[in-house]
PDB file of C-alpha atoms in Angstrom:
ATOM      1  CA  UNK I 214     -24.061  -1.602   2.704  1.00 69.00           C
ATOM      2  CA  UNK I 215     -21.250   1.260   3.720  1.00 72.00           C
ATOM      3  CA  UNK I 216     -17.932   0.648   2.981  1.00 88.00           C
ATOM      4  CA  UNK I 217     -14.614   2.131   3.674  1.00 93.00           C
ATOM      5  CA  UNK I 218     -13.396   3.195   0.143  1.00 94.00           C
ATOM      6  CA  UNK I 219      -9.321   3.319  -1.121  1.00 96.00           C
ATOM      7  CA  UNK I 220      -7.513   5.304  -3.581  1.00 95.00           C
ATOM      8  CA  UNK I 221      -5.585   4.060  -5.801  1.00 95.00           C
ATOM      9  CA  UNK I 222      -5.669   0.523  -5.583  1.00 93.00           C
ATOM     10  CA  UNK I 223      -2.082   0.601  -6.767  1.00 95.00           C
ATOM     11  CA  UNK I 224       1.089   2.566  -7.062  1.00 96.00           C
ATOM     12  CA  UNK I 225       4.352   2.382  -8.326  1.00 96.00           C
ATOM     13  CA  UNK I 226       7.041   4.840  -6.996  1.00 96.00           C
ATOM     14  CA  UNK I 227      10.522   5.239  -7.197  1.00 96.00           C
ATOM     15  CA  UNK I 228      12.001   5.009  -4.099  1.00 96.00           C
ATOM     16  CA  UNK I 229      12.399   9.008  -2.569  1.00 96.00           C
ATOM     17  CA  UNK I 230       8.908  10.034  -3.625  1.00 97.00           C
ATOM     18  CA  UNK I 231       5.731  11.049  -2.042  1.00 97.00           C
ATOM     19  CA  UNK I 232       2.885   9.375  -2.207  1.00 97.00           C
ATOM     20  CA  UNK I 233      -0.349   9.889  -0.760  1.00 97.00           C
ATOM     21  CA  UNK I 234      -2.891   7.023  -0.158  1.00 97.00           C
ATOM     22  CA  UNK I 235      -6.682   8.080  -0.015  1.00 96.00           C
ATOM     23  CA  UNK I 236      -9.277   6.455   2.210  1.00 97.00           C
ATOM     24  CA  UNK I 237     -13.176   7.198   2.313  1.00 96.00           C
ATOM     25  CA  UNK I 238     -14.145   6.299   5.680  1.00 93.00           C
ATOM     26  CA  UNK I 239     -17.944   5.295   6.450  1.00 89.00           C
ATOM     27  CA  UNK I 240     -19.544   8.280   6.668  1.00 86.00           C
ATOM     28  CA  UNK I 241     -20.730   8.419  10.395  1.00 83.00           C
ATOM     29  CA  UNK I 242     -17.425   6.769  11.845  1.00 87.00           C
ATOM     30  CA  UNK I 243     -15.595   8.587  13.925  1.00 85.00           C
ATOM     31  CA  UNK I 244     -12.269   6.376  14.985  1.00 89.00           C
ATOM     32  CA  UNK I 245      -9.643   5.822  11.291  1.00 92.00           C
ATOM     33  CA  UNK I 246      -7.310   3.957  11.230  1.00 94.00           C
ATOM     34  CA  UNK I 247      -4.210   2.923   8.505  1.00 96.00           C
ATOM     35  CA  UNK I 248      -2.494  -0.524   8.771  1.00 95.00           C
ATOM     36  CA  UNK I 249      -0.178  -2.527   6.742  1.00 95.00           C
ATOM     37  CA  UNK I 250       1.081  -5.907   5.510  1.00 92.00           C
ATOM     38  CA  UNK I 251       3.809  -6.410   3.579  1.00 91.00           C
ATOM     39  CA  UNK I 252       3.848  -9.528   1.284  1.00 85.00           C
ATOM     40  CA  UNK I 253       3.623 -12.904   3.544  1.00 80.00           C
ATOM     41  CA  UNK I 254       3.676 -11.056   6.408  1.00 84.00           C
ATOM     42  CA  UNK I 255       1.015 -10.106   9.511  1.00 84.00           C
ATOM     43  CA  UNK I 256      -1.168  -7.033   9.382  1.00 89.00           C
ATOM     44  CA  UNK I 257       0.549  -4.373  11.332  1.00 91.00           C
ATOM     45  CA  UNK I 258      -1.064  -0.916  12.860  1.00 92.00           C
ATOM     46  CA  UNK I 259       0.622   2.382  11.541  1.00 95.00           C
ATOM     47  CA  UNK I 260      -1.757   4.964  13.220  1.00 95.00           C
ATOM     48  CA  UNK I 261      -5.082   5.376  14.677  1.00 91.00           C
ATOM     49  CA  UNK I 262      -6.914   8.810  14.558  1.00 91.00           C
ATOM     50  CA  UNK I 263     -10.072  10.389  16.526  1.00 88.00           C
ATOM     51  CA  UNK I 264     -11.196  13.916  17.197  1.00 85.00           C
ATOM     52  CA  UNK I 265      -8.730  15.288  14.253  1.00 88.00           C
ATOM     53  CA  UNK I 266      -5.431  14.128  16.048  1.00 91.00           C
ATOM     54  CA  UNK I 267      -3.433  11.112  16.142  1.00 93.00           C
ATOM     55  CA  UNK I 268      -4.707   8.694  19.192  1.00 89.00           C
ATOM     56  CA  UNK I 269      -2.241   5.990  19.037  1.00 89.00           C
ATOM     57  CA  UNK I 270       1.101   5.159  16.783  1.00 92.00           C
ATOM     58  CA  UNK I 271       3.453   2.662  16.133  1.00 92.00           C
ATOM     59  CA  UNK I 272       6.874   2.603  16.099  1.00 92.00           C
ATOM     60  CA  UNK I 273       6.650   2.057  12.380  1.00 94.00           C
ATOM     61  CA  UNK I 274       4.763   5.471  11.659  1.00 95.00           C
ATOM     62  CA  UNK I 275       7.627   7.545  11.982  1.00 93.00           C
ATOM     63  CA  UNK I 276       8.630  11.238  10.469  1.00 94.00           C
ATOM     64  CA  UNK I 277       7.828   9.982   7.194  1.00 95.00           C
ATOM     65  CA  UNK I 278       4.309   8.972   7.428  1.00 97.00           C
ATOM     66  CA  UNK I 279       1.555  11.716   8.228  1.00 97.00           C
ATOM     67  CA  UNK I 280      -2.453  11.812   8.415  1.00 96.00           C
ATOM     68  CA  UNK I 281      -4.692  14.046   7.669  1.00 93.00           C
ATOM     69  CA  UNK I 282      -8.609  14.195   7.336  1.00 91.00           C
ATOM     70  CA  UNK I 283      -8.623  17.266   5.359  1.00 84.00           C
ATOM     71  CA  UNK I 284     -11.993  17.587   4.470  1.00 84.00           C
ATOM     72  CA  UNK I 285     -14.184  15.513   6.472  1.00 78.00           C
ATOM     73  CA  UNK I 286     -14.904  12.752   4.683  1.00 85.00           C
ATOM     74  CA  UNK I 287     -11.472  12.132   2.961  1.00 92.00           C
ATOM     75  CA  UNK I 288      -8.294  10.667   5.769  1.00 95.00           C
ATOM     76  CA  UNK I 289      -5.195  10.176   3.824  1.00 96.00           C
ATOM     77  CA  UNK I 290      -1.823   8.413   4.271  1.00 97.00           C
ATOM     78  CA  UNK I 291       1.218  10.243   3.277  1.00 97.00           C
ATOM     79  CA  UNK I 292       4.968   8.652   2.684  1.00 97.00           C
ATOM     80  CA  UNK I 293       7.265  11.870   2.492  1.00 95.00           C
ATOM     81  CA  UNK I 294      10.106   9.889   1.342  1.00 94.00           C
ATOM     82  CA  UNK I 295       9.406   6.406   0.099  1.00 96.00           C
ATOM     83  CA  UNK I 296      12.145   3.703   0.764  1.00 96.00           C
ATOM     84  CA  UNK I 297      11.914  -0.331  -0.915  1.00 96.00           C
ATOM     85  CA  UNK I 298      10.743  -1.425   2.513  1.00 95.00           C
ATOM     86  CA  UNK I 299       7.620   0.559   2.473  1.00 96.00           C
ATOM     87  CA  UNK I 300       6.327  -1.036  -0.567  1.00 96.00           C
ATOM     88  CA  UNK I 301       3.182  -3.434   1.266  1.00 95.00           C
ATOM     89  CA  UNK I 302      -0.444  -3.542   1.071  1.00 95.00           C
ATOM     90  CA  UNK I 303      -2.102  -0.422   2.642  1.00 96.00           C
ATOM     91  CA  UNK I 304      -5.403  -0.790   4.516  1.00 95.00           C
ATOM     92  CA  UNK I 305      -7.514   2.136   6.234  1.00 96.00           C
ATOM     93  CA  UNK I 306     -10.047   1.197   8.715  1.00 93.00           C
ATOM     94  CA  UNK I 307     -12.625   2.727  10.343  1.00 91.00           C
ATOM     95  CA  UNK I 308     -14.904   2.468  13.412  1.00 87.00           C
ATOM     96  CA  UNK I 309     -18.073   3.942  14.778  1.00 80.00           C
ATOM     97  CA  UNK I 310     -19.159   4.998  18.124  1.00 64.00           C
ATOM     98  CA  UNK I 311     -21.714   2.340  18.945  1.00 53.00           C
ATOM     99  CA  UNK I 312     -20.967   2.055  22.933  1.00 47.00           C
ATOM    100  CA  UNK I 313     -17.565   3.403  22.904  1.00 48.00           C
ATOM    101  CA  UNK I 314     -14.466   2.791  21.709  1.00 48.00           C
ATOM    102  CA  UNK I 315     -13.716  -0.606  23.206  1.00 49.00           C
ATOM    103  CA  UNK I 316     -16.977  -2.238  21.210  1.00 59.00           C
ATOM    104  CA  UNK I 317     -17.482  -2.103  17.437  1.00 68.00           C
ATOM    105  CA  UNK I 318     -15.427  -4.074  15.034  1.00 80.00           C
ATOM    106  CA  UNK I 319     -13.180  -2.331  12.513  1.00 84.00           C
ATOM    107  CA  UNK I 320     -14.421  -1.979   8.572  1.00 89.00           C
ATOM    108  CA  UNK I 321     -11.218  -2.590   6.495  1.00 92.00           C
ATOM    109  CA  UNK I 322     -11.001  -0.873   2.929  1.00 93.00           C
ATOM    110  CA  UNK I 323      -9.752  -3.287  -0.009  1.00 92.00           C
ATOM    111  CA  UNK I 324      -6.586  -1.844   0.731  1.00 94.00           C
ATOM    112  CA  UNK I 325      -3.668   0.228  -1.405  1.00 95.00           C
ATOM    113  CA  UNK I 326      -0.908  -1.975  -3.055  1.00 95.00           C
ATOM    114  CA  UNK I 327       2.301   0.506  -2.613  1.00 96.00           C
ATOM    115  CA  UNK I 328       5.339  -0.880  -4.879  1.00 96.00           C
ATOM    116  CA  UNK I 329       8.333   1.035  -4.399  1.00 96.00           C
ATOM    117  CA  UNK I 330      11.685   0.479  -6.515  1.00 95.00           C
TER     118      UNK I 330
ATOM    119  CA  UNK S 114       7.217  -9.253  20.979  1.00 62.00           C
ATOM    120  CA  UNK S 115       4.340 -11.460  19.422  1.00 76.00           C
ATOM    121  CA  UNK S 116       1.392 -10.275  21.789  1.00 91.00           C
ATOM    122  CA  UNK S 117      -1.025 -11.920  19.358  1.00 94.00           C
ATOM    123  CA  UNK S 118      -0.310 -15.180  18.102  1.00 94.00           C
ATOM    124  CA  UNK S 119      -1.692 -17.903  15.993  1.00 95.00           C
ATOM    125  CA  UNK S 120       0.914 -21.252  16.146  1.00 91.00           C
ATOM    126  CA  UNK S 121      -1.081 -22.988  12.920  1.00 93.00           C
ATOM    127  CA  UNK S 122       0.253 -21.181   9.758  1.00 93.00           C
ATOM    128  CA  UNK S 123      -2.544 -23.478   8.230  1.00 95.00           C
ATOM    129  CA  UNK S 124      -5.610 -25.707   8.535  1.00 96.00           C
ATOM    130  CA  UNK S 125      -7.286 -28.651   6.228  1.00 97.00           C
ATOM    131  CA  UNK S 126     -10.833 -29.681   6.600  1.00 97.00           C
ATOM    132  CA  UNK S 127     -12.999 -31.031   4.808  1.00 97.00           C
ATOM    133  CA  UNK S 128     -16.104 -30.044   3.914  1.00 97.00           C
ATOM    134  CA  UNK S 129     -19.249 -30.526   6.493  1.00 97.00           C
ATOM    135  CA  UNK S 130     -16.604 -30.986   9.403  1.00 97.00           C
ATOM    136  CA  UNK S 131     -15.561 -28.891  11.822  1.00 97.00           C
ATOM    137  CA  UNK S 132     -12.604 -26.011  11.781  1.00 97.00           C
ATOM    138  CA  UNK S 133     -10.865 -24.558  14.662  1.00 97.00           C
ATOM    139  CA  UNK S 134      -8.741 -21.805  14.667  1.00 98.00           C
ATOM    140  CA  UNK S 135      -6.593 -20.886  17.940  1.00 97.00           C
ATOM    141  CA  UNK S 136      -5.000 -17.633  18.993  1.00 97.00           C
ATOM    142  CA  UNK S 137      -3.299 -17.143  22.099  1.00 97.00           C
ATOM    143  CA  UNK S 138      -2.137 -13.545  23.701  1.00 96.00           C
ATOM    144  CA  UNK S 139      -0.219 -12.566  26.129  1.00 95.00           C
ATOM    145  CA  UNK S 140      -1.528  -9.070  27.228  1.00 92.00           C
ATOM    146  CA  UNK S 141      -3.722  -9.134  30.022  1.00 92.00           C
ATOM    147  CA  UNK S 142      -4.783  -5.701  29.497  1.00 90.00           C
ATOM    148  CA  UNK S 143      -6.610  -7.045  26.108  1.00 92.00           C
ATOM    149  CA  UNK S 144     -10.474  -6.752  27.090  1.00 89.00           C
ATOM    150  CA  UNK S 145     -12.256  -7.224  23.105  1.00 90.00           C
ATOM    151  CA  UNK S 146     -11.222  -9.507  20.634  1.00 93.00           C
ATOM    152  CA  UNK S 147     -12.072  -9.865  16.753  1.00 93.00           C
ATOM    153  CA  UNK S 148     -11.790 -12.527  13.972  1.00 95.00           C
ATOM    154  CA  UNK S 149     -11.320 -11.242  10.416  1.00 94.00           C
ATOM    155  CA  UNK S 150     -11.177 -13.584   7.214  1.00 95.00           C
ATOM    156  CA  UNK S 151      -9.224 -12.424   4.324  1.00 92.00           C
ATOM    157  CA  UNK S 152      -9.100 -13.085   0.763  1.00 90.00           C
ATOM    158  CA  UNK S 153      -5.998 -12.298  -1.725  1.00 84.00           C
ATOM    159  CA  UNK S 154      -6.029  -9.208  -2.713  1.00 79.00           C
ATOM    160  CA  UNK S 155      -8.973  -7.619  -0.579  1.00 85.00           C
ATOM    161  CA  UNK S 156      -9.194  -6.185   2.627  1.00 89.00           C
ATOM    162  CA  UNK S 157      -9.841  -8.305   6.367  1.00 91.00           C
ATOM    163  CA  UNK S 158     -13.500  -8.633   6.515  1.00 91.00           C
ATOM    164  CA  UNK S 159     -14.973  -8.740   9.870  1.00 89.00           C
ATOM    165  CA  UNK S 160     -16.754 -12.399  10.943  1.00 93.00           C
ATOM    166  CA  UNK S 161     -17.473 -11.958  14.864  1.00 93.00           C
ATOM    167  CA  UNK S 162     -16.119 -10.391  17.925  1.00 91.00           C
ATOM    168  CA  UNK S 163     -15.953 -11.499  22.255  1.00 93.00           C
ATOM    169  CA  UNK S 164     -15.497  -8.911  24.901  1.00 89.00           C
ATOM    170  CA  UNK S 165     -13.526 -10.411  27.759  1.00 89.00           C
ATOM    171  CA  UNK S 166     -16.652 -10.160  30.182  1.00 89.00           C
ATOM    172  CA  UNK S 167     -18.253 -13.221  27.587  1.00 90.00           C
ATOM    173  CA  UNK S 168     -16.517 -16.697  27.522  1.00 94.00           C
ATOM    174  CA  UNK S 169     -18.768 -17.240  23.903  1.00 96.00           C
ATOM    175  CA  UNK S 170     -20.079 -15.719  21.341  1.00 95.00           C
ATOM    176  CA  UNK S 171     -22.194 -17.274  18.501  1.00 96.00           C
ATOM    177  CA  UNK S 172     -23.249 -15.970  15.093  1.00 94.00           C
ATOM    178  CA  UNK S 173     -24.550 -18.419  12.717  1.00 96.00           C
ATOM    179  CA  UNK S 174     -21.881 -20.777  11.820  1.00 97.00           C
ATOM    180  CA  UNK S 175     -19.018 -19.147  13.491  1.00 97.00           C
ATOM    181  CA  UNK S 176     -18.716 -19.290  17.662  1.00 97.00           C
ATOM    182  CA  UNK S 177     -15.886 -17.634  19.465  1.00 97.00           C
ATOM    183  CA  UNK S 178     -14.464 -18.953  22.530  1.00 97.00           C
ATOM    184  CA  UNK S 179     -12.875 -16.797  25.455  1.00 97.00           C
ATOM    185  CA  UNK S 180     -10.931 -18.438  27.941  1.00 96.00           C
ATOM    186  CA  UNK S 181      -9.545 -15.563  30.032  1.00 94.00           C
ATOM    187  CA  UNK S 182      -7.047 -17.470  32.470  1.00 95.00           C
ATOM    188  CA  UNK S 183      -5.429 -19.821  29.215  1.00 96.00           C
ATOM    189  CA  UNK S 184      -4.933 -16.437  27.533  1.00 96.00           C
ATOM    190  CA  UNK S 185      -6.165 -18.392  24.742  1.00 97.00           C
ATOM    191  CA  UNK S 186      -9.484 -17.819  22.208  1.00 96.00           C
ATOM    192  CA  UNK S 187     -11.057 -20.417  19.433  1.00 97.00           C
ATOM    193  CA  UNK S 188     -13.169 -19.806  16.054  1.00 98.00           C
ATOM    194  CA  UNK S 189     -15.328 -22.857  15.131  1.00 98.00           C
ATOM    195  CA  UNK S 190     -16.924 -22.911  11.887  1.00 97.00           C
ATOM    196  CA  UNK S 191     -19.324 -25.647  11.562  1.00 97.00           C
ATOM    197  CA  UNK S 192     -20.093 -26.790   8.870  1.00 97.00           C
ATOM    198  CA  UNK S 193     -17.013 -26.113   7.169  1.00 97.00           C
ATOM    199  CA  UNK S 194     -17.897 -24.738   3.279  1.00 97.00           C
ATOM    200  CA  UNK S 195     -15.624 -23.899   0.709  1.00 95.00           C
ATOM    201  CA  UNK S 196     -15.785 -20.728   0.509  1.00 94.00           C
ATOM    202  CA  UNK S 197     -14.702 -20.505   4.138  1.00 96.00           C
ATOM    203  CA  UNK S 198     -10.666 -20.923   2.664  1.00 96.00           C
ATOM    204  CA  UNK S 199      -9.385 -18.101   3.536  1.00 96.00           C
ATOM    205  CA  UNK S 200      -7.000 -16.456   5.964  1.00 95.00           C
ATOM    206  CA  UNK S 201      -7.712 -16.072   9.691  1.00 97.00           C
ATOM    207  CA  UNK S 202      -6.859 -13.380  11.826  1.00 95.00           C
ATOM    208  CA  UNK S 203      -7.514 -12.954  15.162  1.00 95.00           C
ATOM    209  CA  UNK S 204      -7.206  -9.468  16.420  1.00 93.00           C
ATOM    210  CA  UNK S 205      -7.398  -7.727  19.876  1.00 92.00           C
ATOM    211  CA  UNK S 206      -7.631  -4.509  21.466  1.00 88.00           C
ATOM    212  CA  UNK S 207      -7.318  -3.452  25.109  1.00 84.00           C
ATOM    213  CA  UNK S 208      -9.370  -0.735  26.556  1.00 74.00           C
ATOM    214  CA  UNK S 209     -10.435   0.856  23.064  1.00 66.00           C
ATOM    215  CA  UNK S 210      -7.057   1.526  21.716  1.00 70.00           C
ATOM    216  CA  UNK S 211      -5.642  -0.049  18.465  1.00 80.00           C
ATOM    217  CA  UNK S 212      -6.280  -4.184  17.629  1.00 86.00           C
ATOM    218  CA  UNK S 213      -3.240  -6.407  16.980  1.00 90.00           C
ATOM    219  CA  UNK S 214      -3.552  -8.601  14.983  1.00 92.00           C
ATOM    220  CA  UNK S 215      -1.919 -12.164  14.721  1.00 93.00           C
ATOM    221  CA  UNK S 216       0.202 -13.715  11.953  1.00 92.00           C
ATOM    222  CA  UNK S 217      -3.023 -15.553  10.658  1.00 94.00           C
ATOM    223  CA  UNK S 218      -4.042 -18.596   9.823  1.00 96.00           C
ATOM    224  CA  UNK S 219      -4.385 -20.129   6.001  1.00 96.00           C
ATOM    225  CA  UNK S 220      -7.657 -22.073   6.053  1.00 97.00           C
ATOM    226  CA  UNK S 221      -8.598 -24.914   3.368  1.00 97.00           C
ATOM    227  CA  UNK S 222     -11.824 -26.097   2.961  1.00 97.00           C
ATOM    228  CA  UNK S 223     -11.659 -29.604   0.773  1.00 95.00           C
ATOM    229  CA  UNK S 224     -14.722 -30.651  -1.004  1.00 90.00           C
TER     230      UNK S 224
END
């Protein structure tokens, strides 16, 4: 069965770093998505992409946090500067077509533990 | 702003019975609706899924329940198996852009 793939499955940063969190979507999706959850808490959307742009963002995805789908099959999460509160668990998602965007449930990845001190 | 929520942090059942887990929104723009279970450590996986122009959905042992004027949707899992403990998240979307999800629900399945 496809499955939405994540790289690394976790990373410890010191707080100021990049980091970069690497998602395989399934291969003929075409919606991607990244959303966290910090520790005890709900599972919050960061940024949905379609048609190599962002679609829709939160008010948590801010100047720090880019996406890119740089080769077609990768879409990748970056943290320019790291701060404690980003450290959460890091899940891409992604979506096919099948009657439009409204229908079609989203296939989670096992998600990327970020730990930032 | 909760637009997604789910008021039972947790749920006991035993096994063989019936569970039901509620979520309520408040976003009448939200047209499609998913549950998700979750285990520790690994990523939502998707169980079953209502559009708004369906008051039920059924898919084995899970049925979903839409009731558009409460503002309010139901999971039933019957019969209730251990390996149904998990976490519970009801999500929803409207008009194709992203889900939100609620807080979930922690689900335990006694033998």
């Amino acid at each position: 069965e496809p499955e939405v793939t994540q790289t690394p499955s976790h990373q410890v940063t010191q707080m100021g770093q990049e980091v970069i969190l690497r998602c395989v979507p399934i291969s003929n999706h075409l919606y991607f998505y990244w959303y966290r959850q910090i520790l005890g808490q709900k599972v919050e959307f960061l940024v949905s992409f379609y048609n190599n742009e962002i679609s829709e963002k939160s008010e948590i995805f801010d100047d720090q946090f880019s996406v890119e789908r740089p080769d077609g099959s990768n879409f990748t999460l970056k943290i320019r500067s790291t701060k404690l509160e980003d450290s959460a668990m890091y899940f891409c998602a992604s979506r096919g077509l099948a009657g439009g965007p409204n229908t079609g449930e989203l296939f989670f990845g096992e998600g990327s533990r970020l730990t930032v001190l | 702003d909760q637009q997604v929520k789910q008021n039972s942090p947790s749920l006991s059942v035993q096994e063989g019975r019936i569970s039901i887990l509620n979520c309520d929104y408040t976003n009448s723009m939200f047209d499609y609706f998913l549950w998700y279970k979750k285990y520790p450590a690994e990523g939502p996986t998707f169980l079953i899924s209502i559009s708004s122009i369906k008051d039920k959905n059924e898919d084995g042992r899970f049925t979903v329940f839409l009731n558009k004027s409460a503002k309010h949707l139901s999971l039933h899992i019957v019969p209730s198996q251990p390996g149904d403990s998990a976490v519970y998240f009801c999500a929803a979307s409207a008009y194709g852009q992203n889900f939100v999800f609620g807080p979930g629900t922690r689900l335990s399945v006694l033998p």
